[in-house]
Structure formats: C-alpha cells, structure tokens
Short mmCIF file of N, CA and C in Angstrom, two decimals:
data_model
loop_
_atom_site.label_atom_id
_atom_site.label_comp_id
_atom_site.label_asym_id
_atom_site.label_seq_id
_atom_site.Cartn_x
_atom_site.Cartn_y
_atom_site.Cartn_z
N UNK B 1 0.83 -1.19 0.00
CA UNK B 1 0.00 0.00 0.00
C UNK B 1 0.87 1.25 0.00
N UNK B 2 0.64 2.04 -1.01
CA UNK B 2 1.55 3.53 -0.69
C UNK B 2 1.02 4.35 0.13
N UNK B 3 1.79 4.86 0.59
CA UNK B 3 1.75 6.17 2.05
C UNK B 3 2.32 7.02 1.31
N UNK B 4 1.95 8.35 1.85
CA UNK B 4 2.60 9.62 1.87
C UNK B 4 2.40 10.09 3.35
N UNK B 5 2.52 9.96 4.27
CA UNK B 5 2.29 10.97 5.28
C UNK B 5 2.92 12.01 5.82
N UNK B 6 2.47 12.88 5.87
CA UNK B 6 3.03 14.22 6.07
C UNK B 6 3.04 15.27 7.14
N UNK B 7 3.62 15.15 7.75
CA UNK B 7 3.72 15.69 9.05
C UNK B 7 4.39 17.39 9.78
N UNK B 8 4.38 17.70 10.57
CA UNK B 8 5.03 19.22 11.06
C UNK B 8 4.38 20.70 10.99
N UNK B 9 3.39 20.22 10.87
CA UNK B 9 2.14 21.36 10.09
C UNK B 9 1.91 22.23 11.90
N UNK B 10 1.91 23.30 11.97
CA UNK B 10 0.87 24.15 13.62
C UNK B 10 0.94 25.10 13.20
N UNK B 11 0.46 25.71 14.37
CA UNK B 11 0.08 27.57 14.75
C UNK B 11 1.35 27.90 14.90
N UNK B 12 1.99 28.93 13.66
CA UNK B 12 3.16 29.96 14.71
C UNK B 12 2.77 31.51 13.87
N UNK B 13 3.51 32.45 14.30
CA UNK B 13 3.64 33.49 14.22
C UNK B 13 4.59 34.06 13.02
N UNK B 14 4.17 35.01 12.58
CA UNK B 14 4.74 35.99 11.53
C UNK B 14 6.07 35.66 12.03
N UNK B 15 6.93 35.01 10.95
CA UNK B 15 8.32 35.36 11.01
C UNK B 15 9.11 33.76 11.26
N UNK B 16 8.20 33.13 11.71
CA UNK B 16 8.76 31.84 12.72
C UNK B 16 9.01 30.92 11.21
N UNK B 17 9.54 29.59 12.00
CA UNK B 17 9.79 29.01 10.53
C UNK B 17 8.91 27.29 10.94
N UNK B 18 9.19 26.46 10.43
CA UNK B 18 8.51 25.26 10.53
C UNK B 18 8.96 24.03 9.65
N UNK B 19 9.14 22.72 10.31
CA UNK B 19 10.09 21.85 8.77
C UNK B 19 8.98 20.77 8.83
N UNK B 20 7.98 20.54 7.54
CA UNK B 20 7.35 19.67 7.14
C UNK B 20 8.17 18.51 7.07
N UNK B 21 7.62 17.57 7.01
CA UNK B 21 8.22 16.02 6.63
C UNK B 21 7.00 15.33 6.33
N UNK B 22 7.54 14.17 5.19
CA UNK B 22 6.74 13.60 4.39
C UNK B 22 7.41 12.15 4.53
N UNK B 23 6.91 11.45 4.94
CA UNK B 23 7.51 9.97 5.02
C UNK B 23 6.65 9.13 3.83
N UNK B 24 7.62 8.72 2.88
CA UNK B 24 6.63 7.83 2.24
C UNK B 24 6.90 5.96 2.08
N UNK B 25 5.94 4.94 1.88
CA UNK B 25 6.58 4.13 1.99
C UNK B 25 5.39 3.30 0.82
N UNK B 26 5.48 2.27 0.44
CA UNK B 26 4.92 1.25 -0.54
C UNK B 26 5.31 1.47 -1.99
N UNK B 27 6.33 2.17 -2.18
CA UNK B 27 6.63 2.46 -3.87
C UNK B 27 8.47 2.88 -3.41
N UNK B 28 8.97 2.74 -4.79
CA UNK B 28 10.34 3.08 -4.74
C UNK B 28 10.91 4.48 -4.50
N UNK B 29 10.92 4.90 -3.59
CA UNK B 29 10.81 6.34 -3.35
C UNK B 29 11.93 7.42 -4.42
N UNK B 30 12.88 6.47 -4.03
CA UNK B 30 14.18 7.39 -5.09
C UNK B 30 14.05 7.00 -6.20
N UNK B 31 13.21 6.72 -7.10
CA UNK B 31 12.60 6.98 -8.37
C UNK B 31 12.01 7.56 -8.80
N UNK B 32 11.31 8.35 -7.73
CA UNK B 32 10.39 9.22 -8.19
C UNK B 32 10.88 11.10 -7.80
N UNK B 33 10.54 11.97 -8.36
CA UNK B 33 10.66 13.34 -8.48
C UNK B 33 9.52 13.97 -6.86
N UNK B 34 10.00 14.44 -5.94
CA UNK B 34 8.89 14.73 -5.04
C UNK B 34 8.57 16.20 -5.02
N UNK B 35 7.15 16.27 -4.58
CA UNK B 35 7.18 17.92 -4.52
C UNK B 35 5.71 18.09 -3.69
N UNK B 36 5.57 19.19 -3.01
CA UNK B 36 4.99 20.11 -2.45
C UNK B 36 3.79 20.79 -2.96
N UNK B 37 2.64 20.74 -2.82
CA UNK B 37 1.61 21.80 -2.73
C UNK B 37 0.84 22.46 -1.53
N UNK B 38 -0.01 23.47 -2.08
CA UNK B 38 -0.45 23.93 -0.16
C UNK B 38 -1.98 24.22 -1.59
N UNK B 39 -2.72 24.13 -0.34
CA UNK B 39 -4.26 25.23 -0.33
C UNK B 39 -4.81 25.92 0.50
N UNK B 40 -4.81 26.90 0.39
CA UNK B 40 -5.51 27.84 1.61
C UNK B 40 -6.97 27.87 1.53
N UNK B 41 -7.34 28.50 2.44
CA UNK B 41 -8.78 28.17 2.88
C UNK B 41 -9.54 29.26 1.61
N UNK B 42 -10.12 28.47 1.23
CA UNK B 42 -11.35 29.18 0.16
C UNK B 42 -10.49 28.78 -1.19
N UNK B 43 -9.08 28.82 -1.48
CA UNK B 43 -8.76 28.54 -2.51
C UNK B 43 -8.34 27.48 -3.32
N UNK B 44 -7.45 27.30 -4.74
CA UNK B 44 -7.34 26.12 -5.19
C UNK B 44 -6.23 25.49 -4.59
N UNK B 45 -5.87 24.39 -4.95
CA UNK B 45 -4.01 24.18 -4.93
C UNK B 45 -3.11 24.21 -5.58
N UNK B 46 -2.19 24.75 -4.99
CA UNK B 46 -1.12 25.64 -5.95
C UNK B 46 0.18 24.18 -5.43
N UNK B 47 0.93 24.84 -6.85
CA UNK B 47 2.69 23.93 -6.85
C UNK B 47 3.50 24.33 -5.87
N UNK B 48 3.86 24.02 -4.55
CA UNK B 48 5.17 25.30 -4.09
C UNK B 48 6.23 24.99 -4.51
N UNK B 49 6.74 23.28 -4.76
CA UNK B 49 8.37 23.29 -5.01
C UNK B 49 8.42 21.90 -5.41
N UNK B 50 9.42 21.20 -5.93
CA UNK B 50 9.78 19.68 -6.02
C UNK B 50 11.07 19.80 -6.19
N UNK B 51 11.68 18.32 -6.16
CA UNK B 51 13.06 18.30 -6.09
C UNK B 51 12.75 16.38 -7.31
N UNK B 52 14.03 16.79 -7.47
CA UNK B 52 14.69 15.49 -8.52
C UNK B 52 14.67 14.20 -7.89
N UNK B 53 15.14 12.90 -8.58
CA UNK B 53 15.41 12.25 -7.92
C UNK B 53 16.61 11.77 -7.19
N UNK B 54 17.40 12.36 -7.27
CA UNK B 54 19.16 12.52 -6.68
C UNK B 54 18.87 13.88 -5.63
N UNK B 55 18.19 14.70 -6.08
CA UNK B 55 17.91 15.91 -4.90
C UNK B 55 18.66 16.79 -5.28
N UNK B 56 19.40 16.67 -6.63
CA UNK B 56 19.99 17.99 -6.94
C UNK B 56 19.51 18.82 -7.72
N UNK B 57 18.46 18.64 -7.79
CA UNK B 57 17.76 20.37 -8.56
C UNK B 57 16.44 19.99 -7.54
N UNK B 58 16.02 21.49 -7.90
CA UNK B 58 14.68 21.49 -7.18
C UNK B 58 14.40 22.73 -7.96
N UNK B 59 12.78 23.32 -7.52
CA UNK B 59 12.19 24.51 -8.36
C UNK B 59 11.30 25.33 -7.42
N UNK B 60 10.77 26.28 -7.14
CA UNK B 60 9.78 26.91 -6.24
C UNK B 60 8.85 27.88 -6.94
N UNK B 61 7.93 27.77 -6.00
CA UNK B 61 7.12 28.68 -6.65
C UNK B 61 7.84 30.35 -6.34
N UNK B 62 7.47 31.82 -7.25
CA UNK B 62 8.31 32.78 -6.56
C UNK B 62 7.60 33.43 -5.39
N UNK B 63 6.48 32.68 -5.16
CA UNK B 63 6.08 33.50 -3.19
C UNK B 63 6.66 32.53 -2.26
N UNK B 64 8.11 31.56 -2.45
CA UNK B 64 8.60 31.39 -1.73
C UNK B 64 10.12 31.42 -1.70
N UNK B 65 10.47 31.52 -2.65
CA UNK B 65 12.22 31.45 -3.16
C UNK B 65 12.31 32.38 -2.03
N UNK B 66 13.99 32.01 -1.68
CA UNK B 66 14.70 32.55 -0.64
C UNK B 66 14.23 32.03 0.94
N UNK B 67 12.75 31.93 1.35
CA UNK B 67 12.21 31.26 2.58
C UNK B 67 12.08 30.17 2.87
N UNK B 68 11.80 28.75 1.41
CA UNK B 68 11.22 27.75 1.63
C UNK B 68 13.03 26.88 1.14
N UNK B 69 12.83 25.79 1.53
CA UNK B 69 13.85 24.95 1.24
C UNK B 69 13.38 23.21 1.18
N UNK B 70 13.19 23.36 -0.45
CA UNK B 70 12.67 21.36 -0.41
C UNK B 70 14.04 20.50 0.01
N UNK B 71 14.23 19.54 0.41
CA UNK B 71 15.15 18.18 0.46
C UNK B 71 14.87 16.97 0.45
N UNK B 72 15.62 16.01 0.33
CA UNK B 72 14.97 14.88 0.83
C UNK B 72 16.00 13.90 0.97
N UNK B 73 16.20 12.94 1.71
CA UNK B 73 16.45 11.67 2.20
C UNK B 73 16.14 10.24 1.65
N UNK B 74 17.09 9.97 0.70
CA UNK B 74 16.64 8.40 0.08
C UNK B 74 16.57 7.62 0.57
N UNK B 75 17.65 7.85 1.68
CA UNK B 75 17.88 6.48 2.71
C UNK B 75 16.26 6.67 3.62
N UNK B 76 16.05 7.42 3.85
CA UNK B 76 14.72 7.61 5.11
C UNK B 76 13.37 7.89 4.33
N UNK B 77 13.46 7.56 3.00
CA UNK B 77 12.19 7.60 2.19
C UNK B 77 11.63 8.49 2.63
N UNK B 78 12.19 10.07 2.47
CA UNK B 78 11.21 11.22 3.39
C UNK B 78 11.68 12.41 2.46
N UNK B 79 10.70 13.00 1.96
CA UNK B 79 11.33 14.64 1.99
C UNK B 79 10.30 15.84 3.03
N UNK B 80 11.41 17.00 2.84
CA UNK B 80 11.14 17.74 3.93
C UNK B 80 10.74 19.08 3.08
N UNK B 81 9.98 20.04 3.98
CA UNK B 81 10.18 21.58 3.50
C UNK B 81 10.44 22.01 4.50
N UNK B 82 11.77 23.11 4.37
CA UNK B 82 11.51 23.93 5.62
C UNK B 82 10.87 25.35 5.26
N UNK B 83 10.49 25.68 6.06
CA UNK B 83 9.91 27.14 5.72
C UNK B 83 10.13 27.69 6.79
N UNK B 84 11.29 29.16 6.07
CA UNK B 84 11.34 30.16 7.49
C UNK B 84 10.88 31.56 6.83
N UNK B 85 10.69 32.23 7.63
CA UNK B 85 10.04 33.40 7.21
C UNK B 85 8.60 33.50 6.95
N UNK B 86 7.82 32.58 7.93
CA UNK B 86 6.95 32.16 6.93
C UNK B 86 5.87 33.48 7.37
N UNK B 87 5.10 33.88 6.43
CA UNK B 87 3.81 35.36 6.46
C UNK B 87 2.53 34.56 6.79
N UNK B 88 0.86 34.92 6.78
CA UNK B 88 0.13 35.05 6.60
C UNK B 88 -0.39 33.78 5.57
N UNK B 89 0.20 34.62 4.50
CA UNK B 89 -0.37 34.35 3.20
C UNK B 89 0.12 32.69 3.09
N UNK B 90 1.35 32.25 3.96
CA UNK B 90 1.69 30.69 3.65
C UNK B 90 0.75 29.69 4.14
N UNK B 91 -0.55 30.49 5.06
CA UNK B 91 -1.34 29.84 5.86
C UNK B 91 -1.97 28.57 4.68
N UNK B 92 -1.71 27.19 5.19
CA UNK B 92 -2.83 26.59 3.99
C UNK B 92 -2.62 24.59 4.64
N UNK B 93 -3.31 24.18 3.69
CA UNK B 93 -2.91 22.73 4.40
C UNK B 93 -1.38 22.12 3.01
N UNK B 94 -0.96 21.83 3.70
CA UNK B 94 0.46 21.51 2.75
C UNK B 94 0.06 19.82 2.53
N UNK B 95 0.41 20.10 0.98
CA UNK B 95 0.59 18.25 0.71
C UNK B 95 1.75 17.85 0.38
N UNK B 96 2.08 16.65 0.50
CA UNK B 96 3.48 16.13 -0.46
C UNK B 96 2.74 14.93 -1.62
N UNK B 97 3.74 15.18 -2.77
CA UNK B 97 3.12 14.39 -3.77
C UNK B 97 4.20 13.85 -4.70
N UNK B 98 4.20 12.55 -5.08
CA UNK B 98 5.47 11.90 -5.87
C UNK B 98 4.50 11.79 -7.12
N UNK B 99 5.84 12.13 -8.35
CA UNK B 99 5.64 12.26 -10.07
C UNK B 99 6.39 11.23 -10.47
N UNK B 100 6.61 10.17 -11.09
CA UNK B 100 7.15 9.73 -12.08
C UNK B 100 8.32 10.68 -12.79
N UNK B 101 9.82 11.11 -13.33
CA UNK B 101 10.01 11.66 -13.58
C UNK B 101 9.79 11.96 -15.38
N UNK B 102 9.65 13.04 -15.53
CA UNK B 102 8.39 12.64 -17.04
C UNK B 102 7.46 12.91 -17.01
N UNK B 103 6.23 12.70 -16.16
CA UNK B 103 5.18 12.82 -15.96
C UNK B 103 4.37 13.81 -15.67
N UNK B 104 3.73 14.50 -16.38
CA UNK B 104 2.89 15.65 -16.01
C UNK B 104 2.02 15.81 -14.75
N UNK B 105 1.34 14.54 -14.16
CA UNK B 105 1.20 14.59 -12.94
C UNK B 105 1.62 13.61 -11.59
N UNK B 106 1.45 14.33 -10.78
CA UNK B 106 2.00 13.36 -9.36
C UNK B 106 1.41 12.09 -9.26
N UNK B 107 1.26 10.96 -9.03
CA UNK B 107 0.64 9.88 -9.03
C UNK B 107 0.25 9.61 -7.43
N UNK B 108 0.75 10.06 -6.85
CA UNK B 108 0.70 9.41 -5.00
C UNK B 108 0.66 11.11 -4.72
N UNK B 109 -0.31 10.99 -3.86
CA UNK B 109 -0.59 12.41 -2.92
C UNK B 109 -0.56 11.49 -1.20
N UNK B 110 -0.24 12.67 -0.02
CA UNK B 110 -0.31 12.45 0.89
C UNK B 110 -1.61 13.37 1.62
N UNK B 111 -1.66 13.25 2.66
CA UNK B 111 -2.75 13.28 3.33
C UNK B 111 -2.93 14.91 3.79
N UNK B 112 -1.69 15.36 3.79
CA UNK B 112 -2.03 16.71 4.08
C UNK B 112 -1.81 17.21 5.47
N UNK B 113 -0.95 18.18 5.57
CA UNK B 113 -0.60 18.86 7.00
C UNK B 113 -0.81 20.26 7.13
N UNK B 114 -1.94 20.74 8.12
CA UNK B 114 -2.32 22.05 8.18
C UNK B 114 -1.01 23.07 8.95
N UNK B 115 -0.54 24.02 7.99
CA UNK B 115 0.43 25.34 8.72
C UNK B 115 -0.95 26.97 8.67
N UNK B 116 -0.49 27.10 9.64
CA UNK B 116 -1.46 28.52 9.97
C UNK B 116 -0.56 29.64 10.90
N UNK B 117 -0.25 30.72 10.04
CA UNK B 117 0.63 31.76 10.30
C UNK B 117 -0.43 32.64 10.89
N UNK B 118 -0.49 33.07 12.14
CA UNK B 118 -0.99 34.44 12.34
C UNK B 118 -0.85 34.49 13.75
N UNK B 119 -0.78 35.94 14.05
CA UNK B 119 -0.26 36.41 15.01
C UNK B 119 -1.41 36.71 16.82
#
C-alpha cells in the first residue's frame, strides 16, 4: 500500500519558521521526483516546489524562493520543506506528492498537513 504521510504542520507566528516532513513508503521512493503543494482556505491548490530524484535540482514557486527549502532523504524515504520566514499568506494545508520523472502529474498524494501563520 503507498503512504505519503506528512507531518510538522501548527500555529506559529509571523516570522517563525517550521520543517514539514513527508515519510513515504509502498513504492520506490528514489525513483520518483517529489514535490509540495499547499491550499488555503477558500482557494485552489497551488505547486510550491519539487526536487529530482538525486535531490539535486529542485524549483519553487516565486512566493517562496529565498524562505522555503525542499530536500529529501533516500535512505529515510522522506522529503522535507523547511519554511522560514513564513507570512500570513503561507497559511494553507500543505501536501506532499510523488511524479514519475516525465510525468505531467503526481501519481501518489499524501494526506495533508495544516500550517497557519498568524499572530
């Protein structure tokens, strides 16, 4: 059975930072391209970032370059986001989601971890 679960999501304050983690397990993890979405309340879901399957490139959306940082761990079948700096506007439920590399869409979504910025 594939997992994504995704974890590190709370309440902090303008400025604070927070490191998601995504543990995944029932599929070959370092085969696949991983990446990040969020939705905020009332809206759609947006791309924030993914990374390769070696972990040496990655991409962001630009309302986070410079704050957010994807990685991940082959050995621990996990990737992470950290997010520092985080505003307001990052408020949303964060997913992690594995692509095939190639593939126009993610095939495995995780369950989703709520971050809520406000003061």
């Amino acid at each position: 059975e594939v997992q994504l679960q995704a974890s590190g999501g709370g309440l902090v304050q303008p400025g604070e930072s927070l490191r998601l983690s995504c543990a995944a397990s029932g599929f070959t993890f370092s085969t696949y391209d991983m990446r990040w979405f969020r939705q905020a309340p009332g809206k759609g879901r947006e791309w924030v970032a993914d990374i390769n399957t070696s972990g040496e490139s990655t991409r962001y959306i630009e309302a986070v370059k410079g704050r957010f940082t994807i990685s991940r761990d082959n050995a621990k079948n996990t990737v992470y986001l950290q997010m520092n700096s985080l505003k307001p506007d990052d408020t949303a439920v964060y997913y992690c989601s594995a692509r095939f590399p190639g593939a126009l869409k993610s095939l495995y979504w995780g369950q989703g971890t709520l971050v809520t910025v406000s003061s």
